[in-house]
Short mmCIF file of C-alpha atoms in Angstrom, two decimals:
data_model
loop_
_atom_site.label_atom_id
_atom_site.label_comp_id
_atom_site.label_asym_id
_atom_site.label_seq_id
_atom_site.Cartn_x
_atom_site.Cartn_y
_atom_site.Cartn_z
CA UNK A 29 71.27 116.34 100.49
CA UNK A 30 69.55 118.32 97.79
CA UNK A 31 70.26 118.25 93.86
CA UNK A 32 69.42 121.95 93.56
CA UNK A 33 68.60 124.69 96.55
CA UNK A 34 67.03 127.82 94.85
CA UNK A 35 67.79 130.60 96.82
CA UNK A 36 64.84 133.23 96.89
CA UNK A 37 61.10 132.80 96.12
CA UNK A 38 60.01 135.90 94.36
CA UNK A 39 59.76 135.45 90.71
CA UNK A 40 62.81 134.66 89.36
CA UNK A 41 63.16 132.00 91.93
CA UNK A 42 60.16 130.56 91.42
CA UNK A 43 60.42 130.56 87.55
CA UNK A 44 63.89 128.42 87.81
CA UNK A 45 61.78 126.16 90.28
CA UNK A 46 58.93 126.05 88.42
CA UNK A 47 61.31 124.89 84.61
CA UNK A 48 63.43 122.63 86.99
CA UNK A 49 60.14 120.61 88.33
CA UNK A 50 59.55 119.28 84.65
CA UNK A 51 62.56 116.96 85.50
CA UNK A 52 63.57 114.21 88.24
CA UNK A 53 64.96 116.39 90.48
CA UNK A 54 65.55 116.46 93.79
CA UNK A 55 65.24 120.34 94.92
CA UNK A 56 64.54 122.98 97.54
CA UNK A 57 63.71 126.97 97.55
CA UNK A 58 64.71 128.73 100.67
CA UNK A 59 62.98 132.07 101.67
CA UNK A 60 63.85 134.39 104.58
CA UNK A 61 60.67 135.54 104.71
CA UNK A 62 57.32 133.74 105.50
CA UNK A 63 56.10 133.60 102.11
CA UNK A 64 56.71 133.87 98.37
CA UNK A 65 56.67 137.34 96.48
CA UNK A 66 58.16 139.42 99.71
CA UNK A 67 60.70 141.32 98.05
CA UNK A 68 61.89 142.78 94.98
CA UNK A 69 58.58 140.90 92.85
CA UNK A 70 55.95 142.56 95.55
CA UNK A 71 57.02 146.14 94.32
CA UNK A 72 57.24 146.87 90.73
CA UNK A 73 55.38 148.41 87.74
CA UNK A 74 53.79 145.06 86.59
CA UNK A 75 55.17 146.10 83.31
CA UNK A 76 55.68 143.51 80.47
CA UNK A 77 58.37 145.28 78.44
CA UNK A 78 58.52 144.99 75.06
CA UNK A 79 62.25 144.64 74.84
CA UNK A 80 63.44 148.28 72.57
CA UNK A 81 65.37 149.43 76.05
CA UNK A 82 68.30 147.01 76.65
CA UNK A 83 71.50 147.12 74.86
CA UNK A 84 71.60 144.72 71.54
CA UNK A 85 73.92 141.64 72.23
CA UNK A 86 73.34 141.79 75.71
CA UNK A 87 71.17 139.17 78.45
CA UNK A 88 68.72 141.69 79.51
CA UNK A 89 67.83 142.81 75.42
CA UNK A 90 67.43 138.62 74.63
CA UNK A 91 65.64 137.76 77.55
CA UNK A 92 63.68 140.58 78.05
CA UNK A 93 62.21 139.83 74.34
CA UNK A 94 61.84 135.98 74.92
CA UNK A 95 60.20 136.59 78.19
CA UNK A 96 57.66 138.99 76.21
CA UNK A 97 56.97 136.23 73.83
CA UNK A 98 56.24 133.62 76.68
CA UNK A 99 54.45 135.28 78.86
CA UNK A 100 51.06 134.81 77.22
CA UNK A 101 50.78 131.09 76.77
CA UNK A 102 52.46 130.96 80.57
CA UNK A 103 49.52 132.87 81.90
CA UNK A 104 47.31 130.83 79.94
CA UNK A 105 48.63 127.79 81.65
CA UNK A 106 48.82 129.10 84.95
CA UNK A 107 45.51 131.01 85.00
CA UNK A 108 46.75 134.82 85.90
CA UNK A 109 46.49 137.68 84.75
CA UNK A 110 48.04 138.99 81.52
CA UNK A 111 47.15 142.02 79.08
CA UNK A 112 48.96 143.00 76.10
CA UNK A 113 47.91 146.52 76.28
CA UNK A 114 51.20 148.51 74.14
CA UNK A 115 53.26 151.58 75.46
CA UNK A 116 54.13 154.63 74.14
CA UNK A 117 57.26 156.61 75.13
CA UNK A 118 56.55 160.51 75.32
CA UNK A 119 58.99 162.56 72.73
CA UNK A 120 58.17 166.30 73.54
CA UNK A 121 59.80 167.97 71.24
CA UNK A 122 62.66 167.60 68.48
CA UNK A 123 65.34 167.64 70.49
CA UNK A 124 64.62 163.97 71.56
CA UNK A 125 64.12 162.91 68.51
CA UNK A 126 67.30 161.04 67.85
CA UNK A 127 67.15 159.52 71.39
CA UNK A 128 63.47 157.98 70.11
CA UNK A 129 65.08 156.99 66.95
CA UNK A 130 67.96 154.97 68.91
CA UNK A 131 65.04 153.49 70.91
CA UNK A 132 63.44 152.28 68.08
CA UNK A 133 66.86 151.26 66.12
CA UNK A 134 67.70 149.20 69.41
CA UNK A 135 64.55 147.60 69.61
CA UNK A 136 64.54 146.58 65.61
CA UNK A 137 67.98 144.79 66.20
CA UNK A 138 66.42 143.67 69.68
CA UNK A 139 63.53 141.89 67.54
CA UNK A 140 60.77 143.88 69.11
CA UNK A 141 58.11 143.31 66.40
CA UNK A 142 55.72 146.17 64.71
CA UNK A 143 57.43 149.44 66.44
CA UNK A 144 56.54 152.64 65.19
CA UNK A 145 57.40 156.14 65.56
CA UNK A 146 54.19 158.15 65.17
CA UNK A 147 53.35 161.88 65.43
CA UNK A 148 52.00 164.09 68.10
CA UNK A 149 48.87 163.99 66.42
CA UNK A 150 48.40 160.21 66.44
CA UNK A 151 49.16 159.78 69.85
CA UNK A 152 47.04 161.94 71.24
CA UNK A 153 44.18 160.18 69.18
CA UNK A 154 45.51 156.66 71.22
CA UNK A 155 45.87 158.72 74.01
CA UNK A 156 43.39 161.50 74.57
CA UNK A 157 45.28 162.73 77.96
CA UNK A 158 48.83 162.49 76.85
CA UNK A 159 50.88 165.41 76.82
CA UNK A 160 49.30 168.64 75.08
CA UNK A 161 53.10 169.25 73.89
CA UNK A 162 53.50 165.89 72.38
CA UNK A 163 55.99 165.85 69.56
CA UNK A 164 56.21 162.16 69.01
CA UNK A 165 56.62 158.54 70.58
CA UNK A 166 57.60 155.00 70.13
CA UNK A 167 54.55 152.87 69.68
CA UNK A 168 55.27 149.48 70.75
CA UNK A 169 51.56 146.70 70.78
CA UNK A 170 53.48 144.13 72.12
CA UNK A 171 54.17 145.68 75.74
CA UNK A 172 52.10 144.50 78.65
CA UNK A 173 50.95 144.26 82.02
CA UNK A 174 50.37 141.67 84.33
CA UNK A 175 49.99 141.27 87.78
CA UNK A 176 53.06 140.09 89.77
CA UNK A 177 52.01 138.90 92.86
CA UNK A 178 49.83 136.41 90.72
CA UNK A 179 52.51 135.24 88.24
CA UNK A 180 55.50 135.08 91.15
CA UNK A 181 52.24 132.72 93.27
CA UNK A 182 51.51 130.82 90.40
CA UNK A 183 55.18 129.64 89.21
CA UNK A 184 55.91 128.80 92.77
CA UNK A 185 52.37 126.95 93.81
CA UNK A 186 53.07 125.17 90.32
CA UNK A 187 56.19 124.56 91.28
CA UNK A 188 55.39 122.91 94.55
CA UNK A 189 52.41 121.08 93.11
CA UNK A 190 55.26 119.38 90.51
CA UNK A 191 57.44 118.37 93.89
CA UNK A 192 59.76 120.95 94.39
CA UNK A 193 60.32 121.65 98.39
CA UNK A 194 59.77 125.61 99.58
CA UNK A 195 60.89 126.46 103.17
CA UNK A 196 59.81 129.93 104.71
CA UNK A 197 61.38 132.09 107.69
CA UNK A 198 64.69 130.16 106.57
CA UNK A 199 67.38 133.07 105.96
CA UNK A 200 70.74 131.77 104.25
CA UNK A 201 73.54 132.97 106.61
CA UNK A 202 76.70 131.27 105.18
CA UNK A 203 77.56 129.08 102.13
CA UNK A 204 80.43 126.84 102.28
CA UNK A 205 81.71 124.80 99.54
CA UNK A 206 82.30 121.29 100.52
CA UNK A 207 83.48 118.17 98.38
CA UNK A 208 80.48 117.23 96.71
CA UNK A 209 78.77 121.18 96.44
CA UNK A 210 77.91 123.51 98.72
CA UNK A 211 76.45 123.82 102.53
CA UNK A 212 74.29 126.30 103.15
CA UNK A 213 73.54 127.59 107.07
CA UNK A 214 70.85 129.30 107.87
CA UNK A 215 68.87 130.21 110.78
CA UNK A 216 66.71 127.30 110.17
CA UNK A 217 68.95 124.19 109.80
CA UNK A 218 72.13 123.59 107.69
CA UNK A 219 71.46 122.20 104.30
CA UNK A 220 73.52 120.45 101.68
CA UNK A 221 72.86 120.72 97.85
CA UNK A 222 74.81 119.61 94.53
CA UNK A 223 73.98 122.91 93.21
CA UNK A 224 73.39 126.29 94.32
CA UNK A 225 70.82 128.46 92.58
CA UNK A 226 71.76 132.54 93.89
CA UNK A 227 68.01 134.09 93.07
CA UNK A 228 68.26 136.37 96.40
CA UNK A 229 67.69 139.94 94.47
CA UNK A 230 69.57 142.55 96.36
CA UNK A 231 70.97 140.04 98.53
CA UNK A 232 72.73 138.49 95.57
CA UNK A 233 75.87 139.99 95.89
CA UNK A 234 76.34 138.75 99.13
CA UNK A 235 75.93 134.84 98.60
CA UNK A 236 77.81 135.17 95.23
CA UNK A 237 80.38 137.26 96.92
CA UNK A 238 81.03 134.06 99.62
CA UNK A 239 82.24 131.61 97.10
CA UNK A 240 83.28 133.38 94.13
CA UNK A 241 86.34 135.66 94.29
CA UNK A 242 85.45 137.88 91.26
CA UNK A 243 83.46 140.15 93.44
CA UNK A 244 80.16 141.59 92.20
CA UNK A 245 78.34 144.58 93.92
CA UNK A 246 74.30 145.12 93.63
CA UNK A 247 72.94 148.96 94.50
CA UNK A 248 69.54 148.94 95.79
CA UNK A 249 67.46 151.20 93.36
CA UNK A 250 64.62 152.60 95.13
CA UNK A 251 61.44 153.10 93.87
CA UNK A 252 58.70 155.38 94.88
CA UNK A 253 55.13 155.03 93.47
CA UNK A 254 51.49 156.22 93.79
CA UNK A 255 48.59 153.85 93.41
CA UNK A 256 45.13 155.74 92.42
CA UNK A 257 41.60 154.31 92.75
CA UNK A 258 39.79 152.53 90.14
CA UNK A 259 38.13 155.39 89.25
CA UNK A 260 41.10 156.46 87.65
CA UNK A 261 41.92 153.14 85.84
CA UNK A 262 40.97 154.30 82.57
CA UNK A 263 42.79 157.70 82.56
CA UNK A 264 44.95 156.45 80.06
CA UNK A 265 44.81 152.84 78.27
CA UNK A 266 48.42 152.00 77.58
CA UNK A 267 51.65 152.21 79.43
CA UNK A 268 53.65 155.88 79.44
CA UNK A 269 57.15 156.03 79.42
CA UNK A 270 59.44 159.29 79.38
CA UNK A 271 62.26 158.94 77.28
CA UNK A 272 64.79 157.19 79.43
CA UNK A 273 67.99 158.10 81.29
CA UNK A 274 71.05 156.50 82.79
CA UNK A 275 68.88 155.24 85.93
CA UNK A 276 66.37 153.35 83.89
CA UNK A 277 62.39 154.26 81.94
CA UNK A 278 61.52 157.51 84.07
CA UNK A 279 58.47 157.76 85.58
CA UNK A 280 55.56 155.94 84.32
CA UNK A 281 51.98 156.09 84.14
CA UNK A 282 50.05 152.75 83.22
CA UNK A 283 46.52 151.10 83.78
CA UNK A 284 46.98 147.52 86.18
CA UNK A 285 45.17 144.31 85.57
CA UNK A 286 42.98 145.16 87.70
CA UNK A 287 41.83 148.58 87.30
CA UNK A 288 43.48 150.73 89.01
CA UNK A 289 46.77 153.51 87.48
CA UNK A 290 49.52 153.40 88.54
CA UNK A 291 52.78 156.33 88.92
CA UNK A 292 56.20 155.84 89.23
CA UNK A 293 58.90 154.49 90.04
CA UNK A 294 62.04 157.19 90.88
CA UNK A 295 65.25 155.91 90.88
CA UNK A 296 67.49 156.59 94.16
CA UNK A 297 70.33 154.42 95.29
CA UNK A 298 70.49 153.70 98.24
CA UNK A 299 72.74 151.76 101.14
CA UNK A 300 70.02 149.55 102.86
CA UNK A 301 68.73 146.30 101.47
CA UNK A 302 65.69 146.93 103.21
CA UNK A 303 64.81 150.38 102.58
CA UNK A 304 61.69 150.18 101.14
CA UNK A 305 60.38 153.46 102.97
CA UNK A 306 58.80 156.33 100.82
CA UNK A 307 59.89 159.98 101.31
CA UNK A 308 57.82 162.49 100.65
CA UNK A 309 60.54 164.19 98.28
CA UNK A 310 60.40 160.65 96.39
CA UNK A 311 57.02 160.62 96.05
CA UNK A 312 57.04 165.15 94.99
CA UNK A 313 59.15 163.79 92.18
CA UNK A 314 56.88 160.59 90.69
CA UNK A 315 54.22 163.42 91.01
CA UNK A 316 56.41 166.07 88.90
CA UNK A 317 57.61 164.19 86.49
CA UNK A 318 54.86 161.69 85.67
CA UNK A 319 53.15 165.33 84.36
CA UNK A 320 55.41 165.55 81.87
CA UNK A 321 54.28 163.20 79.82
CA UNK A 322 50.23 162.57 81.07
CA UNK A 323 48.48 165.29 81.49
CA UNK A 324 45.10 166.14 84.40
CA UNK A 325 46.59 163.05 86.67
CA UNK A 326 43.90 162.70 89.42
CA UNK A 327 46.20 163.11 92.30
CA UNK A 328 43.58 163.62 94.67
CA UNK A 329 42.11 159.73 93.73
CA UNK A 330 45.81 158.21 95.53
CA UNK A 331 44.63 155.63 97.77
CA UNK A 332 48.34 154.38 98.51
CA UNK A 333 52.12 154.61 98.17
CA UNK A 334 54.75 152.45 98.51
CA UNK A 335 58.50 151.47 97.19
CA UNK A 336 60.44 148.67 95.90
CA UNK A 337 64.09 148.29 95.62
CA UNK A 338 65.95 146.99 92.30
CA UNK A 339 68.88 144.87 92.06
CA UNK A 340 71.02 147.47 90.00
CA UNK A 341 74.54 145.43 89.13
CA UNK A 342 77.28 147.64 88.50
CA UNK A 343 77.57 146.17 84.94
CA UNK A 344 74.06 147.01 84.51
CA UNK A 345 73.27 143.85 83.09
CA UNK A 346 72.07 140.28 84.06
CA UNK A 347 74.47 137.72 85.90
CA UNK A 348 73.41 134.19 85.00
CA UNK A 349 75.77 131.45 84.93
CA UNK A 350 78.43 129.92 87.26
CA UNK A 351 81.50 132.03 87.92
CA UNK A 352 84.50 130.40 86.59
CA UNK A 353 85.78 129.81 90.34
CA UNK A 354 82.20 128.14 91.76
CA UNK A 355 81.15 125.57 90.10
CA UNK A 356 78.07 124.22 90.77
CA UNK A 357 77.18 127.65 91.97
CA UNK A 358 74.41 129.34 89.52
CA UNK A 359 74.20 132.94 89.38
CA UNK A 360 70.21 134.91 88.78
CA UNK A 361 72.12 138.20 89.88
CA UNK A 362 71.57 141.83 89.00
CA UNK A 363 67.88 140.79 88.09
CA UNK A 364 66.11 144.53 87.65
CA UNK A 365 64.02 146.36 85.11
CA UNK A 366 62.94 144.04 82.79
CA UNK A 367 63.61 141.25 85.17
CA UNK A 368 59.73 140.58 85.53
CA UNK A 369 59.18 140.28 82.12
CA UNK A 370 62.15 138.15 81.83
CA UNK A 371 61.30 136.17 84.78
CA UNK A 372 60.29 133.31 82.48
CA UNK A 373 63.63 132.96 80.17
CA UNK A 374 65.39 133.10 83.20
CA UNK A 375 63.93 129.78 84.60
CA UNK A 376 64.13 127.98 81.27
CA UNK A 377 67.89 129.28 80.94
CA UNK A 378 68.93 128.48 84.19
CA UNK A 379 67.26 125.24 84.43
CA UNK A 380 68.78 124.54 81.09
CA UNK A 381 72.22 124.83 82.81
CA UNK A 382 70.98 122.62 85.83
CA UNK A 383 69.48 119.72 83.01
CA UNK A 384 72.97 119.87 81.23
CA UNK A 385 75.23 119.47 84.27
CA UNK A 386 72.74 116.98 85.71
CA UNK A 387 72.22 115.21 83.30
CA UNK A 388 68.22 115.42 84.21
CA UNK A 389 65.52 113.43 82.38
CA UNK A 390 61.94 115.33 82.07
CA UNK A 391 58.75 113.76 84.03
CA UNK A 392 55.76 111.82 82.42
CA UNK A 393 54.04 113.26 84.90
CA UNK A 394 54.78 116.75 84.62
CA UNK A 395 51.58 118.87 85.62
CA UNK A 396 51.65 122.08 82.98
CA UNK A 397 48.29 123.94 84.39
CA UNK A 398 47.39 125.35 87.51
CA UNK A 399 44.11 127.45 88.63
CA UNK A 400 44.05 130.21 90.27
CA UNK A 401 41.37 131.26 92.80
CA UNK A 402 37.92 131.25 91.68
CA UNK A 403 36.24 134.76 91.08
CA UNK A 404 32.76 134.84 91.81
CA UNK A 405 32.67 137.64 89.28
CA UNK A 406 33.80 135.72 86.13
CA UNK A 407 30.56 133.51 86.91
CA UNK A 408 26.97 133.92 85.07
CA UNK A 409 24.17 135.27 87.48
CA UNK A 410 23.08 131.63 87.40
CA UNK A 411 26.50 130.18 88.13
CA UNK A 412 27.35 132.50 90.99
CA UNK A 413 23.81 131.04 92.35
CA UNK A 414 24.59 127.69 92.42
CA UNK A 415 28.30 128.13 93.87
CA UNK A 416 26.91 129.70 96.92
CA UNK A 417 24.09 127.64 97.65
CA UNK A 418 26.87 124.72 97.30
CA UNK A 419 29.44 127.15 98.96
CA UNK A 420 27.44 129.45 101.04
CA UNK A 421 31.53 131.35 101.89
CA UNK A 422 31.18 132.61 98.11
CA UNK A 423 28.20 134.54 99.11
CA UNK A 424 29.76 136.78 102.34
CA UNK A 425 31.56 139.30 101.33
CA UNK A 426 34.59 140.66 103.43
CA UNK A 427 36.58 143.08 101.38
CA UNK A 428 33.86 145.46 100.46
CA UNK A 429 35.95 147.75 97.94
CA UNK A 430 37.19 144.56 95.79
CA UNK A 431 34.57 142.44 96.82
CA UNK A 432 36.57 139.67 97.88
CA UNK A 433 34.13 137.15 99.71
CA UNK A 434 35.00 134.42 102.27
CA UNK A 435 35.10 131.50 99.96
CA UNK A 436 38.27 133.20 97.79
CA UNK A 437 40.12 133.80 101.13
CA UNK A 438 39.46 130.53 102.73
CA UNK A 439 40.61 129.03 99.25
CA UNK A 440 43.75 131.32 99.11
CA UNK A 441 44.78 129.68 102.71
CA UNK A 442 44.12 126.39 102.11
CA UNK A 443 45.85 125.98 98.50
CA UNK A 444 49.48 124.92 98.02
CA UNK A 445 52.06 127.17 99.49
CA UNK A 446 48.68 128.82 100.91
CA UNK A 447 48.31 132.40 102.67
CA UNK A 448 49.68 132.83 106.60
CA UNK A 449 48.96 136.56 106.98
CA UNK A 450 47.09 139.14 106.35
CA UNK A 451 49.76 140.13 103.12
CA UNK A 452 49.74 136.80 101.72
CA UNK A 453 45.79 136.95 101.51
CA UNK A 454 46.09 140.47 100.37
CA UNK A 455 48.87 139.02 97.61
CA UNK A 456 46.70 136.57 96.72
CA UNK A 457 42.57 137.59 96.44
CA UNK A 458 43.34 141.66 96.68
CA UNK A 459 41.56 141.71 100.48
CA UNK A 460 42.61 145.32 101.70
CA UNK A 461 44.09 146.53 98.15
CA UNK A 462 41.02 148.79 97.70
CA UNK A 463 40.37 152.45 98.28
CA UNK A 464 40.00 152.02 102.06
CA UNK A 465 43.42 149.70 101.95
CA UNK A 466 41.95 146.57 104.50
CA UNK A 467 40.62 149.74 107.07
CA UNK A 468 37.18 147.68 106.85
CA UNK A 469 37.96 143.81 105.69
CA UNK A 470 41.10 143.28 108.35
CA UNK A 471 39.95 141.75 111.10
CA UNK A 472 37.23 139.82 109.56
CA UNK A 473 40.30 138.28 107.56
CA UNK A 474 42.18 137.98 110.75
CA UNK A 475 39.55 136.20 112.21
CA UNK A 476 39.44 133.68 109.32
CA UNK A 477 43.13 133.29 108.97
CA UNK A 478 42.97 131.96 112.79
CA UNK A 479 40.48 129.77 112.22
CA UNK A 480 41.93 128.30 109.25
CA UNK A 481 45.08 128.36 110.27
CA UNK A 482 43.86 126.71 114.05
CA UNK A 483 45.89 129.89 116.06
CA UNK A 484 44.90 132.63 118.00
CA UNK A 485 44.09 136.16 116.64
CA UNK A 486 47.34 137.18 118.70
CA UNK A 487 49.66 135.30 116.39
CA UNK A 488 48.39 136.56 113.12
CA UNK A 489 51.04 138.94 111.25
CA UNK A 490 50.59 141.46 108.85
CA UNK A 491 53.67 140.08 106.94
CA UNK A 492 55.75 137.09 109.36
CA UNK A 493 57.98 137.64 112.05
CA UNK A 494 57.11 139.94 114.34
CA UNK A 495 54.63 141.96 112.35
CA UNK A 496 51.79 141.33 114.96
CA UNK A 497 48.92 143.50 115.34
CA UNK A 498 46.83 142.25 118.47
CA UNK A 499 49.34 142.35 121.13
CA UNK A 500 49.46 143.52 125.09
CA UNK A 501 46.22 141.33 125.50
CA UNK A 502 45.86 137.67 126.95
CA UNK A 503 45.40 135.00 124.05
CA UNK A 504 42.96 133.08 126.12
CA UNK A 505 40.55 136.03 125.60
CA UNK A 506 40.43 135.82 122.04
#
């Protein structure tokens, strides 16, 4: 019997996790899928909002700014990625003027600090290929971006290192309330918990929907984007927003963490909870529209596409908090844009419910800092040197377009809540993220996955389950 069960390991999961392992605590995560950051967290802009968007008074417009302001000393701490590079949102004439001016008027009473309005002009001095037609946008320095595979990894390995429990390929079927909380069955064992944490994204609905009778409904949003090379990382230097509509920021275009630009997302509802598949009309519109507001895109430098499904509640904002009818049952529902910049108010709000009603006491022991793989790169001449003639894996190199060399794999494996396919390496040291997307580095990495791992190459995945790629051959030959 568990204190707490988290449901759902991508990042707002993990960030409740990663807040509740600062107490005594005895609590589990449960993930469907064979590792953390698999659904909604694995596809998104990797934008750090600012916090001018949401409605004042509401969750998403208070969290959203307190994630802002935390997510800087949280990267510090947990050694990922994390720039505060601004955003501008693209005013092309005068028309949307007094839709910029409500932007800006929102994010004032949000407590977004140093917004500005500036001139054509001015941005196209920030931002050389902007718009020609320019009229104006809303200048706001505190927006970022980070990486989200590396902040969803590092709350949850923190997490784990700090004693919270994570069990993979274990999808909650039922919930059931019983005298002292809740049973949950799944198709990995029945569990019993105190309290229920609901941190399942699109899947949300569904759990809440079991125990609560004040029905909530969550829309997949899907989200088609383009990734471009790293030769066009620099194309522009800050985040681009459209003005926005009813279905959320518009198309974007915005440098990563790592180099590369980034376009998109749309926004099409959709039916299925897993329908992550681009269309090529999706991806005709990211194109379109993200030339309304950058101009000379280099198209021709895509090297991928993919899409990612929001949690879009029918309230449009953030569920957190038990339903008056489940107690003991704690709500993360309806978690979509700015849920990633949010991601770390979230844990510290929900695990301030969890501390109240458990009366928890924090840990002496409480581990604050975790590292993140070693880059060779970050390393003096001299230091890379003497880390390969210690650690002669730091000096192959597998992943030829991101130079990713043996040693960073082999560490991403063996580390806490380590890699167990060719994803969750990819997730973790960027192996097969480059321009020829793992064409080259995969079966080098497949062959040091089974190694590691002590398998055959016939039972590595691409992503869990049945997502094999060596089949219709005898193991024994491998």
């Amino acid at each position: 019997m568990y204190d707490v069960i988290i449901i759902g390991a991508g990042v707002c999961g993990a960030a409740v996790a990663r807040e509740l392992s600062r107490y005594r605590v005895n609590a589990c995560v449960l993930e469907k899928e064979e590792d953390v950051c698999c659904g909604t967290s694995k596809a998104n802009s990797g934008i750090v909002h600012a916090g001018y968007d949401a409605e004042p008074g509401t969750l998403k417009a208070r969290l959203n700014v307190r994630g802002n302001k935390l997510m800087e000393r949280l990267s510090e701490e947990l050694d990922f990625p994390f720039k505060r590079t601004g955003s501008l949102v693209i005013c092309r004439d005068e028309e949307g003027m007094p839709a910029l001016r409500r932007l800006y008027d929102k994010g004032i009473e949000n407590g977004v600090p140093d917004l500005k309005i500036l001139g054509g002009e001015e941005v196209l001095e920030m931002e050389p290929n902007a718009a020609e037609n320019v009229y104006a946008a809303l200048y706001a320095p505190t927006a970022g971006i980070v990486c989200p595979f590396s902040l969803n990894i590092a709350l949850a390995e923190n997490a784990y290192m700090n004693g919270i429990d994570f069990k993979f390929d274990t999808e909650v079927q039922e919930i059931v309330k019983i005298e002292n909380g809740y049973e949950i069955r799944t198709g990995n064992g029945t569990f019993q918990t105190g309290y229920v944490v609901n941190a399942a994204g699109v899947y949300a609905d569904k759990f809440h929907n079991m125990v609560s009778g004040k029905k909530i409904h969550i829309t997949p949003r899907r989200g088609d984007y383009c990734l471009l090379d790293k030769n066009a990382g620099s194309h522009v230097g800050r985040t681009i927003f459209t003005l926005p509509t009813k279905y959320g920021k518009g198309v974007l275009v915005t440098p990563t963490v790592h180099g590369n630009l980034l376009v998109g997302p749309t926004a099409i509802d959709v039916e299925d909870k897993e329908g992550t598949n681009t269309t090529a009309a999706g991806l005709d519109e990211v194109i379109s529209k993200a030339g309304q507001s950058v101009r000379d895109l280099p198209m021709r430098q895509v090297i991928t596409s993919f899409a990612g499904l929001r949690a879009h509640e029918d309230g449009d904002e953030f569920i957190i908090g038990e339903p008056e009818d489940a107690q003991g049952f704690i709500d993360c529902a309806g978690i979509e844009s700015p849920g990633l910049t949010s991601a770390p108010a979230i844990g510290k709000m929900a695990a301030g419910i969890l501390r109240e009603k458990l009366h928890l006491e924090e840990k002496d022991d409480f581990i604050a800092e975790r590292k993140g793989i070693l880059d060779p790169d970050t390393l003096t001449k001299e230091e890379r040197a003497e880390l390969i003639r210690r650690e002669p894996a730091y000096g192959n190199i597998i992943c030829r377009c991101e130079m990713v060399t043996e040693g960073e794999i082999i560490d991403a494996i063996r580390r806490p809540l380590g890699a167990k396919s060719l994803d969750g390496v990819k997730r973790r040291t960027r192996a097969g993220m480059g321009r020829c997307q793992s064409g080259f580095c995969s079966p080098r990495t497949m062959e040091i996955l089974a190694r590691e791992l002590g398998i055959s190459m016939a039972d590595i995945t691409k992503s869990g389950g049945a997502s094999k790629l060596v089949v219709g051959i005898n193991k024994d030959t491998l």
